mmCIF file of N, CA and C in Angstrom:
data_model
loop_
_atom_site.group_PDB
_atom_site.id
_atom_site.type_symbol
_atom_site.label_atom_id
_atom_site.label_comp_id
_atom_site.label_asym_id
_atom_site.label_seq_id
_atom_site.Cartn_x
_atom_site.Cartn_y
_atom_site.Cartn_z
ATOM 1 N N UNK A 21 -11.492 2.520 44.388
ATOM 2 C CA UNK A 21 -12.430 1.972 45.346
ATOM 3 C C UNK A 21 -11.694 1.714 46.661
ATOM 4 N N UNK A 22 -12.508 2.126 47.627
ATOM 5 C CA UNK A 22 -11.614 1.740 49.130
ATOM 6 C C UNK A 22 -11.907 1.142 49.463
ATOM 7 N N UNK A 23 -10.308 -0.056 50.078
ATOM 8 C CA UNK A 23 -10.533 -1.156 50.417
ATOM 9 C C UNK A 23 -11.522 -0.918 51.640
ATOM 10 N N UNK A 24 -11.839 -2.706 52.348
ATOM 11 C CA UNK A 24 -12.975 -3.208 52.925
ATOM 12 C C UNK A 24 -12.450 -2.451 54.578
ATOM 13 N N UNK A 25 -11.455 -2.591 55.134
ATOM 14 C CA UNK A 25 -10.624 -1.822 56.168
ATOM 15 C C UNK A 25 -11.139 -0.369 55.726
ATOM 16 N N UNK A 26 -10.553 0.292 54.920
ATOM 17 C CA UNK A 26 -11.143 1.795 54.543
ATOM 18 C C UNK A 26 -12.533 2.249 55.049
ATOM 19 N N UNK A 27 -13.355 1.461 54.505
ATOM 20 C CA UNK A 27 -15.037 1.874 54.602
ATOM 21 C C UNK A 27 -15.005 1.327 55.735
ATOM 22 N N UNK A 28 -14.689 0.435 57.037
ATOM 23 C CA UNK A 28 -14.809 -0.069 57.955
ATOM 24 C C UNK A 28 -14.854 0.847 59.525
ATOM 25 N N UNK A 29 -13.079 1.171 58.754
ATOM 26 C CA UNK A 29 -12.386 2.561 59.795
ATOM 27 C C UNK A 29 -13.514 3.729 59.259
ATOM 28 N N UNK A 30 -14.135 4.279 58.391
ATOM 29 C CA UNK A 30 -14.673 5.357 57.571
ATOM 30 C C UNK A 30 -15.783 4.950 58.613
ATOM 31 N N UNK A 31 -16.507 4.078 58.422
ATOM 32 C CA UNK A 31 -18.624 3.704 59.176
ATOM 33 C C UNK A 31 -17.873 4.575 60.730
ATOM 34 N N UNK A 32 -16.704 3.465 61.168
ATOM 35 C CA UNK A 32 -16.609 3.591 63.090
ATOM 36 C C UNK A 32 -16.379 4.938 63.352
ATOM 37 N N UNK A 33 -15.111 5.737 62.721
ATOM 38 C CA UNK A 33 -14.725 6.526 63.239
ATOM 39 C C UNK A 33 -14.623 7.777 62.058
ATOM 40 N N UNK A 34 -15.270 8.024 61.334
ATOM 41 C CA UNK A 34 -14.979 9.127 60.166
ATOM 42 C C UNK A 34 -16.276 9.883 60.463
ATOM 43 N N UNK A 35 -16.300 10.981 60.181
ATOM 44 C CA UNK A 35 -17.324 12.457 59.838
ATOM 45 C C UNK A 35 -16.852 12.959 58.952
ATOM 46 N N UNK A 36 -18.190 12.979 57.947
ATOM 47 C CA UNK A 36 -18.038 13.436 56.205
ATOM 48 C C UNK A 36 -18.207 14.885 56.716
ATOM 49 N N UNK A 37 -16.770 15.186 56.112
ATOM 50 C CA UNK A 37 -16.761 16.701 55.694
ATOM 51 C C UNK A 37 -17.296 17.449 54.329
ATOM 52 N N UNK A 38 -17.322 17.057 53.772
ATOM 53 C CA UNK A 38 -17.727 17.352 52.779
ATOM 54 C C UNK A 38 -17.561 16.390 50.918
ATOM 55 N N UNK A 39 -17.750 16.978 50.065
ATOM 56 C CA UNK A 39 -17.893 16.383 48.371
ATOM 57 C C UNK A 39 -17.430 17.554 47.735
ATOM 58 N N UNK A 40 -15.991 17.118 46.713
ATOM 59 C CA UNK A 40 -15.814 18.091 45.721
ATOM 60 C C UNK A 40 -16.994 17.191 44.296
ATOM 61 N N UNK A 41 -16.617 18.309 43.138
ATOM 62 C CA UNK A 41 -17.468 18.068 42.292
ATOM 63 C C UNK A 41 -17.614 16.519 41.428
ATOM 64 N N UNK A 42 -16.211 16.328 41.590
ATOM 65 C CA UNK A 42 -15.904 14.680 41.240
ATOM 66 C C UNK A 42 -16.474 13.344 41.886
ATOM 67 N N UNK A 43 -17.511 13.734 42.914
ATOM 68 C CA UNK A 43 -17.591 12.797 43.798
ATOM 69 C C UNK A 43 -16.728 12.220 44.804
ATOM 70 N N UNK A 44 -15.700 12.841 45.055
ATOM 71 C CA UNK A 44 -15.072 11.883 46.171
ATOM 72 C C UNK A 44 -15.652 13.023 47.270
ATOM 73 N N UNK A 45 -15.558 11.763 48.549
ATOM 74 C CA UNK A 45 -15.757 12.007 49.854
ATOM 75 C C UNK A 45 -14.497 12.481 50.638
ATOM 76 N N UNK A 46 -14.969 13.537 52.028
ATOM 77 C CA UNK A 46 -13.781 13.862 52.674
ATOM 78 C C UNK A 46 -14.495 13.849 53.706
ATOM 79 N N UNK A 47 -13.147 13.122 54.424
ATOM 80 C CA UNK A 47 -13.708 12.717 56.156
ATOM 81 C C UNK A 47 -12.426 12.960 56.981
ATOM 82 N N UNK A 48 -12.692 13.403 58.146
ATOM 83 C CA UNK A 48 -11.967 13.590 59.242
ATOM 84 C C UNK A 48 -12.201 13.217 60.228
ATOM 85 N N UNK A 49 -11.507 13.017 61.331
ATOM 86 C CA UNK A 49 -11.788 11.526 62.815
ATOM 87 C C UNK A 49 -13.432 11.946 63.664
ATOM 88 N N UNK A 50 -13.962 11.297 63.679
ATOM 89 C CA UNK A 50 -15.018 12.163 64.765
ATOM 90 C C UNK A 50 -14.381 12.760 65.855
ATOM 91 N N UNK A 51 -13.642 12.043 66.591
ATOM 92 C CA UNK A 51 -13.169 12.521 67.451
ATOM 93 C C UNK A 51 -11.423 13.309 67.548
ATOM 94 N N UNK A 52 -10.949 14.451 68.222
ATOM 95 C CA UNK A 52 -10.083 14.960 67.984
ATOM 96 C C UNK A 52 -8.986 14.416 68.983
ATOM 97 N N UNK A 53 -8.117 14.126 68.365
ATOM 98 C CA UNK A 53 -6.657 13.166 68.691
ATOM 99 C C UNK A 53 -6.043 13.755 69.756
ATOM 100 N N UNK A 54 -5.500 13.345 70.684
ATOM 101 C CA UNK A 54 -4.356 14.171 71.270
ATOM 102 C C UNK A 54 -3.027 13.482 70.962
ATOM 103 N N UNK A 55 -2.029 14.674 71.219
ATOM 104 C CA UNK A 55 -1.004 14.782 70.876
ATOM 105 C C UNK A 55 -0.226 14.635 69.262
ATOM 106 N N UNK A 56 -1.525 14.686 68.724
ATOM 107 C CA UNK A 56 -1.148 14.750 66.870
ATOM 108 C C UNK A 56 -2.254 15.136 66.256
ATOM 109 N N UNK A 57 -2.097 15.650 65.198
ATOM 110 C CA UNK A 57 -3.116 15.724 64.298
ATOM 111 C C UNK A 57 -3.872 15.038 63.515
ATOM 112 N N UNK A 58 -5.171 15.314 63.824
ATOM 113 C CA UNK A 58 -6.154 14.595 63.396
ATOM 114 C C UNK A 58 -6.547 14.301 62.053
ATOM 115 N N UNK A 59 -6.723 13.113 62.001
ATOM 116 C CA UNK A 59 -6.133 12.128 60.387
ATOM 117 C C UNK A 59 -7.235 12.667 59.524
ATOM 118 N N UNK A 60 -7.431 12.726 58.241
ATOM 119 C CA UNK A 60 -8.081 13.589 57.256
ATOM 120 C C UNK A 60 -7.685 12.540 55.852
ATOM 121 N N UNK A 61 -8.932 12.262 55.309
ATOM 122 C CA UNK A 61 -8.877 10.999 53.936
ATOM 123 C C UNK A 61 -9.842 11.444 53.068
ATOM 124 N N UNK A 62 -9.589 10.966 52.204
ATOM 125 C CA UNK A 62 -10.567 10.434 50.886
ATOM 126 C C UNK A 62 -11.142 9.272 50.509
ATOM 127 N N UNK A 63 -12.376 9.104 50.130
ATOM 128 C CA UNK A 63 -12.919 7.778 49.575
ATOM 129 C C UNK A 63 -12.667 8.208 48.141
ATOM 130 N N UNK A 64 -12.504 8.179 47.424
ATOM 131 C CA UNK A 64 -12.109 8.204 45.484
ATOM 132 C C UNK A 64 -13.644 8.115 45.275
ATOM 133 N N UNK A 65 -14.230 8.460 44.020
ATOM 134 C CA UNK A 65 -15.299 7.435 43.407
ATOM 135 C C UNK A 65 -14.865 7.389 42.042
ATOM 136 N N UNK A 66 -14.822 6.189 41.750
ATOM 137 C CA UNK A 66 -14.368 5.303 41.101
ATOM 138 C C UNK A 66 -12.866 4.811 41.586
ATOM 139 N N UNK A 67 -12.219 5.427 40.745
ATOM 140 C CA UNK A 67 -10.789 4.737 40.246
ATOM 141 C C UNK A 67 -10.270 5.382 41.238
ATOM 142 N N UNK A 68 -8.684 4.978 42.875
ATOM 143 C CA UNK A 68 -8.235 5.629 43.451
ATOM 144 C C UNK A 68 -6.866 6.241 42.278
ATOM 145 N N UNK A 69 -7.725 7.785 42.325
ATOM 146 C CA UNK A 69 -6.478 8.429 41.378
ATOM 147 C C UNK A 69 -6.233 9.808 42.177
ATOM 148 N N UNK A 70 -4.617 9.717 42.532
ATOM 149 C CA UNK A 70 -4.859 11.147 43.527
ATOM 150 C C UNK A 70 -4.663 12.253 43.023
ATOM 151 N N UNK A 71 -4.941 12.467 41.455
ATOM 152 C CA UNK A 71 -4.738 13.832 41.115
ATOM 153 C C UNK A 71 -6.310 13.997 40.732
ATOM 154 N N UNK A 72 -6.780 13.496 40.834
ATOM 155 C CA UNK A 72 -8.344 13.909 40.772
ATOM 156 C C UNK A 72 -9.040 14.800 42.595
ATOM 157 N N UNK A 73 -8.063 15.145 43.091
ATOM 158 C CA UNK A 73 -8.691 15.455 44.283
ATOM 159 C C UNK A 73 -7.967 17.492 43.572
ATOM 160 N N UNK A 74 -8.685 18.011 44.127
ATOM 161 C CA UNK A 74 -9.405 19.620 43.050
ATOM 162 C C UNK A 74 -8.393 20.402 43.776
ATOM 163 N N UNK A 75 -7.855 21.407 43.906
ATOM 164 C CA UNK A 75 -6.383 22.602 44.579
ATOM 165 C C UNK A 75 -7.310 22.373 45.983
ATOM 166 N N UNK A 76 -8.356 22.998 45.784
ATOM 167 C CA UNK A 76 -9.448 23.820 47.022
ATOM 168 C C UNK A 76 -8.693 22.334 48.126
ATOM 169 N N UNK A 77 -9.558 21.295 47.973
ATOM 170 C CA UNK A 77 -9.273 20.223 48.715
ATOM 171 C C UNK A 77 -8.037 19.406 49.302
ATOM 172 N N UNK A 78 -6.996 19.718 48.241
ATOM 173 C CA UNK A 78 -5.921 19.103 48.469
ATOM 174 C C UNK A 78 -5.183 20.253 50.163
ATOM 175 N N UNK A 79 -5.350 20.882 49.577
ATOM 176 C CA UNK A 79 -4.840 21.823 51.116
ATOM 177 C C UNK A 79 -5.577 21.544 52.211
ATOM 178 N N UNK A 80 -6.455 21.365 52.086
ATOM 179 C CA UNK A 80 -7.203 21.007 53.166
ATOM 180 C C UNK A 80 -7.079 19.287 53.696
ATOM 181 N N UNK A 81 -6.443 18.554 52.999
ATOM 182 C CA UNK A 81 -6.118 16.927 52.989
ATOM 183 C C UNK A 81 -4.635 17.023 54.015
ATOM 184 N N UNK A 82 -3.755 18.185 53.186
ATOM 185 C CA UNK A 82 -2.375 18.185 53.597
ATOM 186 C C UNK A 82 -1.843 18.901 54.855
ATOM 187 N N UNK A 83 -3.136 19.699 55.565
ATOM 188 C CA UNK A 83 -3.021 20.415 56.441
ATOM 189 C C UNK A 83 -2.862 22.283 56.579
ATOM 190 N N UNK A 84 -2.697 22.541 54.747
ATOM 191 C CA UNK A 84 -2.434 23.857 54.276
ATOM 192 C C UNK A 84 -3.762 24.585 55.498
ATOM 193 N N UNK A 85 -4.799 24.068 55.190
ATOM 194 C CA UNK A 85 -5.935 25.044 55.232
ATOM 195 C C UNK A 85 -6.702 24.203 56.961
ATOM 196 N N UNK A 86 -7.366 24.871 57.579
ATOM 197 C CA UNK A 86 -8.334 23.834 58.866
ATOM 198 C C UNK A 86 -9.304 23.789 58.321
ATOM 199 N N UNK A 87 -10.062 24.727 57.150
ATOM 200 C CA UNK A 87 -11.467 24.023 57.199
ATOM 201 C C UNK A 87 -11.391 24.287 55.314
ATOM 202 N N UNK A 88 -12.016 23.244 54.978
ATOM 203 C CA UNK A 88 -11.891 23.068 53.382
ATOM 204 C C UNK A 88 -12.337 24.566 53.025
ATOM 205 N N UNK A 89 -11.845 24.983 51.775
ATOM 206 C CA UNK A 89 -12.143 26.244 51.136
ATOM 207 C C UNK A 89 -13.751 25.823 50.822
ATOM 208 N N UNK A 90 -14.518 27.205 50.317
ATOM 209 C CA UNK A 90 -16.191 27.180 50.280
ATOM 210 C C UNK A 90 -16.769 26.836 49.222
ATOM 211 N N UNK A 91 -17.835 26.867 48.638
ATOM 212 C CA UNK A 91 -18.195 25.863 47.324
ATOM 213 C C UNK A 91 -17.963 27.103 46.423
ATOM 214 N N UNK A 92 -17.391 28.178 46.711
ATOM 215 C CA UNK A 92 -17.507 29.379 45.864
ATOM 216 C C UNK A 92 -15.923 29.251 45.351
ATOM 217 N N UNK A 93 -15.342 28.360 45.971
ATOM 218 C CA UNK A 93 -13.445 28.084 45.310
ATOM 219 C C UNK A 93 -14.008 27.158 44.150
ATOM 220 N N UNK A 94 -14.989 26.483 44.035
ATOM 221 C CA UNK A 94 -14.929 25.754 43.221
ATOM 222 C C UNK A 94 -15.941 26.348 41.835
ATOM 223 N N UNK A 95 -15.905 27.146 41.604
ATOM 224 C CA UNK A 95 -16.399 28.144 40.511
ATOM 225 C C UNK A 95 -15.015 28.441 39.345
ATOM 226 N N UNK A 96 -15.431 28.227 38.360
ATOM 227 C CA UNK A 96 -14.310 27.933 37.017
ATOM 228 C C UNK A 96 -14.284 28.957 36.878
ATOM 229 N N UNK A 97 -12.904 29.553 36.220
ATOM 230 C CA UNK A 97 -12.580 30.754 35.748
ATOM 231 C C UNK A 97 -12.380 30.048 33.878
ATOM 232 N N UNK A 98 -13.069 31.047 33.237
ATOM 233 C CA UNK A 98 -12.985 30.923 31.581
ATOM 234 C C UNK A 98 -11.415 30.338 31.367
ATOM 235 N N UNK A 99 -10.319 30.601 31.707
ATOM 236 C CA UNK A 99 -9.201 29.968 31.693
ATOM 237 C C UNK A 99 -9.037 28.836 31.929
ATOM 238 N N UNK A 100 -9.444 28.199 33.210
ATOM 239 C CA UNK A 100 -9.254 26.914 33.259
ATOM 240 C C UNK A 100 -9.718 26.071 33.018
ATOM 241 N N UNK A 101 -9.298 25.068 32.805
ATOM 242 C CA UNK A 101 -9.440 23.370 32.120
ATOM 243 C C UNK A 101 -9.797 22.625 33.141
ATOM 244 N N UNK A 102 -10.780 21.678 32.345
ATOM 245 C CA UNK A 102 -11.479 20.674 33.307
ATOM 246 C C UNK A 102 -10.336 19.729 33.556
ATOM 247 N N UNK A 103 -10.168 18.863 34.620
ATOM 248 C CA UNK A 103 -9.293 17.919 35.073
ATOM 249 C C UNK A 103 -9.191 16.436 34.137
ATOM 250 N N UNK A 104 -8.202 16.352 33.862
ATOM 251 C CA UNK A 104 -7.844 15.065 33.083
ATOM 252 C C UNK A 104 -7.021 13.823 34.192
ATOM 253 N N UNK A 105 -7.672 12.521 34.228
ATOM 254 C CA UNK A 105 -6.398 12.215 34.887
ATOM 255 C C UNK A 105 -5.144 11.752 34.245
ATOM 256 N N UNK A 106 -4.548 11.516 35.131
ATOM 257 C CA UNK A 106 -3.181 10.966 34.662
ATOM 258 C C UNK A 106 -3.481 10.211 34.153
ATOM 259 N N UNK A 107 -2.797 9.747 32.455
ATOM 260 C CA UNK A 107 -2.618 9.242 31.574
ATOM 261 C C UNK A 107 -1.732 7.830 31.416
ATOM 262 N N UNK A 108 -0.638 8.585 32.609
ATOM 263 C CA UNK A 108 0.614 8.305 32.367
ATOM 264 C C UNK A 108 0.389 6.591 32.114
ATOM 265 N N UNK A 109 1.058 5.525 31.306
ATOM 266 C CA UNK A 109 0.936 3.936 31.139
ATOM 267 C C UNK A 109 -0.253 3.516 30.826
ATOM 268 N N UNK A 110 -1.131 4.199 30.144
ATOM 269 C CA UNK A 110 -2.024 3.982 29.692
ATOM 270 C C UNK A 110 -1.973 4.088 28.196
ATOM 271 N N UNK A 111 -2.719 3.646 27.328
ATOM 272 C CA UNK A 111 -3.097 3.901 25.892
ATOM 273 C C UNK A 111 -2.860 4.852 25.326
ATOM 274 N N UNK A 112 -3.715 5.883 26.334
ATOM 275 C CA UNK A 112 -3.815 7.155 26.186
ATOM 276 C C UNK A 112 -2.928 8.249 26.536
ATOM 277 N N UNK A 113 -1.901 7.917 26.992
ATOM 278 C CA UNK A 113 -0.808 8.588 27.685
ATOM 279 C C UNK A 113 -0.236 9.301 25.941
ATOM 280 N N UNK A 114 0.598 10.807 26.224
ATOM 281 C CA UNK A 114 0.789 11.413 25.397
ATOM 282 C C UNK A 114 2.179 10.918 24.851
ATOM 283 N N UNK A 115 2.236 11.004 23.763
ATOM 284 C CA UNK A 115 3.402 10.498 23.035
ATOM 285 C C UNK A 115 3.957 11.233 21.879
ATOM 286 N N UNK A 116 4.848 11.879 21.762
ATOM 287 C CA UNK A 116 5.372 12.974 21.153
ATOM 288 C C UNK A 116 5.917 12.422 19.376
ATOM 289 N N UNK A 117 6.159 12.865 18.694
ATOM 290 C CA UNK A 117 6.391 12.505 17.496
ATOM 291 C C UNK A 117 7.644 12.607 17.587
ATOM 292 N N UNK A 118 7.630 10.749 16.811
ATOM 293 C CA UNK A 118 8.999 10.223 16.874
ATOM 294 C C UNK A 118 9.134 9.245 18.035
ATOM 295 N N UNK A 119 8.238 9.282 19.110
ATOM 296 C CA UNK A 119 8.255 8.028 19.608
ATOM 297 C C UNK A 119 8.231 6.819 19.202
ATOM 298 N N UNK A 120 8.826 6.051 20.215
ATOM 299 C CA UNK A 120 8.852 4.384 19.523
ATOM 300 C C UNK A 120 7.195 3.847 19.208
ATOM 301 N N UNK A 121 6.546 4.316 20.021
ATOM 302 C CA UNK A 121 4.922 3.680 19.648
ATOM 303 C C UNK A 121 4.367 4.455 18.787
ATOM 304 N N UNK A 122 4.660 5.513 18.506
ATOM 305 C CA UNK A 122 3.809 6.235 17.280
ATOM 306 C C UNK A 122 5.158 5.905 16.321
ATOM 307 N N UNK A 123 5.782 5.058 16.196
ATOM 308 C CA UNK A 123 6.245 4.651 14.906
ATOM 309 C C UNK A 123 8.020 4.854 14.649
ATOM 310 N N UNK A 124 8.029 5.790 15.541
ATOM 311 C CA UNK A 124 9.829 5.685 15.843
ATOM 312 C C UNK A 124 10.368 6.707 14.432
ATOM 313 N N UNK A 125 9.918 7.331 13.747
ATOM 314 C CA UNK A 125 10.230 7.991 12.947
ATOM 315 C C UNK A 125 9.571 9.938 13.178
ATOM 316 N N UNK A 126 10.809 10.369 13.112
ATOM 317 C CA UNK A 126 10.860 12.148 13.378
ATOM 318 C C UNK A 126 11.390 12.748 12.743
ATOM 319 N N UNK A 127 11.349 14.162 12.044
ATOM 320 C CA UNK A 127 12.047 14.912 11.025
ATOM 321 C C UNK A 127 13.546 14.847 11.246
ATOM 322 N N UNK A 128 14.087 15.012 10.490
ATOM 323 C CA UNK A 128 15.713 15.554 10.491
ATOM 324 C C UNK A 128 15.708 16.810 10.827
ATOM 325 N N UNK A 129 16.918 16.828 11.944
ATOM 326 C CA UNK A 129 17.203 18.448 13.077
ATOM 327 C C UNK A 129 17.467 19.166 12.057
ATOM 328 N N UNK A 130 16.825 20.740 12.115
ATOM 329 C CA UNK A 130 16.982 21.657 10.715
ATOM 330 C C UNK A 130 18.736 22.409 11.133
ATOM 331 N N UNK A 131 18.803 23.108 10.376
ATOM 332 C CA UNK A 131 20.094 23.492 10.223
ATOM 333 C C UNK A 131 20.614 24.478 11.955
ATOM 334 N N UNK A 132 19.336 25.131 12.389
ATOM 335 C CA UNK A 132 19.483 26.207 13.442
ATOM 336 C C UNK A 132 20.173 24.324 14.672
ATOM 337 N N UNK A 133 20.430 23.107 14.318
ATOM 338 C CA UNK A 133 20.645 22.445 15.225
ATOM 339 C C UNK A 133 22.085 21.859 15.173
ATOM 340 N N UNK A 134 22.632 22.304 16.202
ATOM 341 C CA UNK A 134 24.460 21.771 16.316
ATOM 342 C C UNK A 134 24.622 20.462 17.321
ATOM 343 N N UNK A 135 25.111 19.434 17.058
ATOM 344 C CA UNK A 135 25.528 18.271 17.672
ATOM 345 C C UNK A 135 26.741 18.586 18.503
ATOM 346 N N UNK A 136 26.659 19.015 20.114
ATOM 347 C CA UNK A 136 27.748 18.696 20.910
ATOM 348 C C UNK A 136 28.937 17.661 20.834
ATOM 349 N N UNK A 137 30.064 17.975 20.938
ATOM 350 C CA UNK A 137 30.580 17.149 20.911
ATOM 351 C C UNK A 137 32.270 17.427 21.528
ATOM 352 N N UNK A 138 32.948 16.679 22.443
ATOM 353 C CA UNK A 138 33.275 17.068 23.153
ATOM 354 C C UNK A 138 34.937 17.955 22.804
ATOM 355 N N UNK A 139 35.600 18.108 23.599
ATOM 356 C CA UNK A 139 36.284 19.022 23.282
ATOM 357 C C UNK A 139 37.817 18.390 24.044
ATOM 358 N N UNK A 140 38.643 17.671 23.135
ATOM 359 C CA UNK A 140 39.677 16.633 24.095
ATOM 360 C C UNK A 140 41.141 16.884 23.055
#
């Protein structure tokens, strides 16, 4: 959620560029800056998570692209996967077997495994 400053600066001085499919908003200055480039944001909807902003858009946030790619970038190819966010410190975050939270217990290294050890 964007803070109360965010939506403030966003009402005075922002022009919605456009909505990826996630709902967030993209805005750029109404007016064009001199001597720098003109500032370019996101409103989130919901949770501010910045890997929820889609390839198409992110170039266009970072300066890759001047005008956001077309609603036809945002057409799925059978390959790709819908967006997950980051997990990471959450509940749900992935945890490999043998981690301490899934229980701290993992097979014994099979034989194809040699212990380094140094050479003095």
């Amino acid at each position: 959620m964007a803070t109360v400053g965010t939506r403030i600066y966003t009402a005075l001085f922002g022009k919605r560029v456009g909505e990826d499919r996630f709902g967030n908003v993209y805005y750029t200055e109404k007016t064009p800056a001199k001597g720098r480039r003109t500032k370019r944001w996101v409103i989130y909807k919901g949770v501010d998570e910045g890997s929820k902003v889609p390839a198409e858009w992110h170039a266009w946030l970072h300066y890759t692209l001047d005008a956001p790619l077309s609603e036809k970038a945002e057409d799925r190819y059978d390959w790709q996967k819908e967006h997950l966010p980051n997990l990471t410190g959450t509940k749900h975050a992935y945890r490999p077997q043998g981690h301490e939270y899934s229980g701290g217990k993992r097979a014994k290294a099979t034989g194809d495994y040699q212990a380094w050890s140094p050479e003095g």
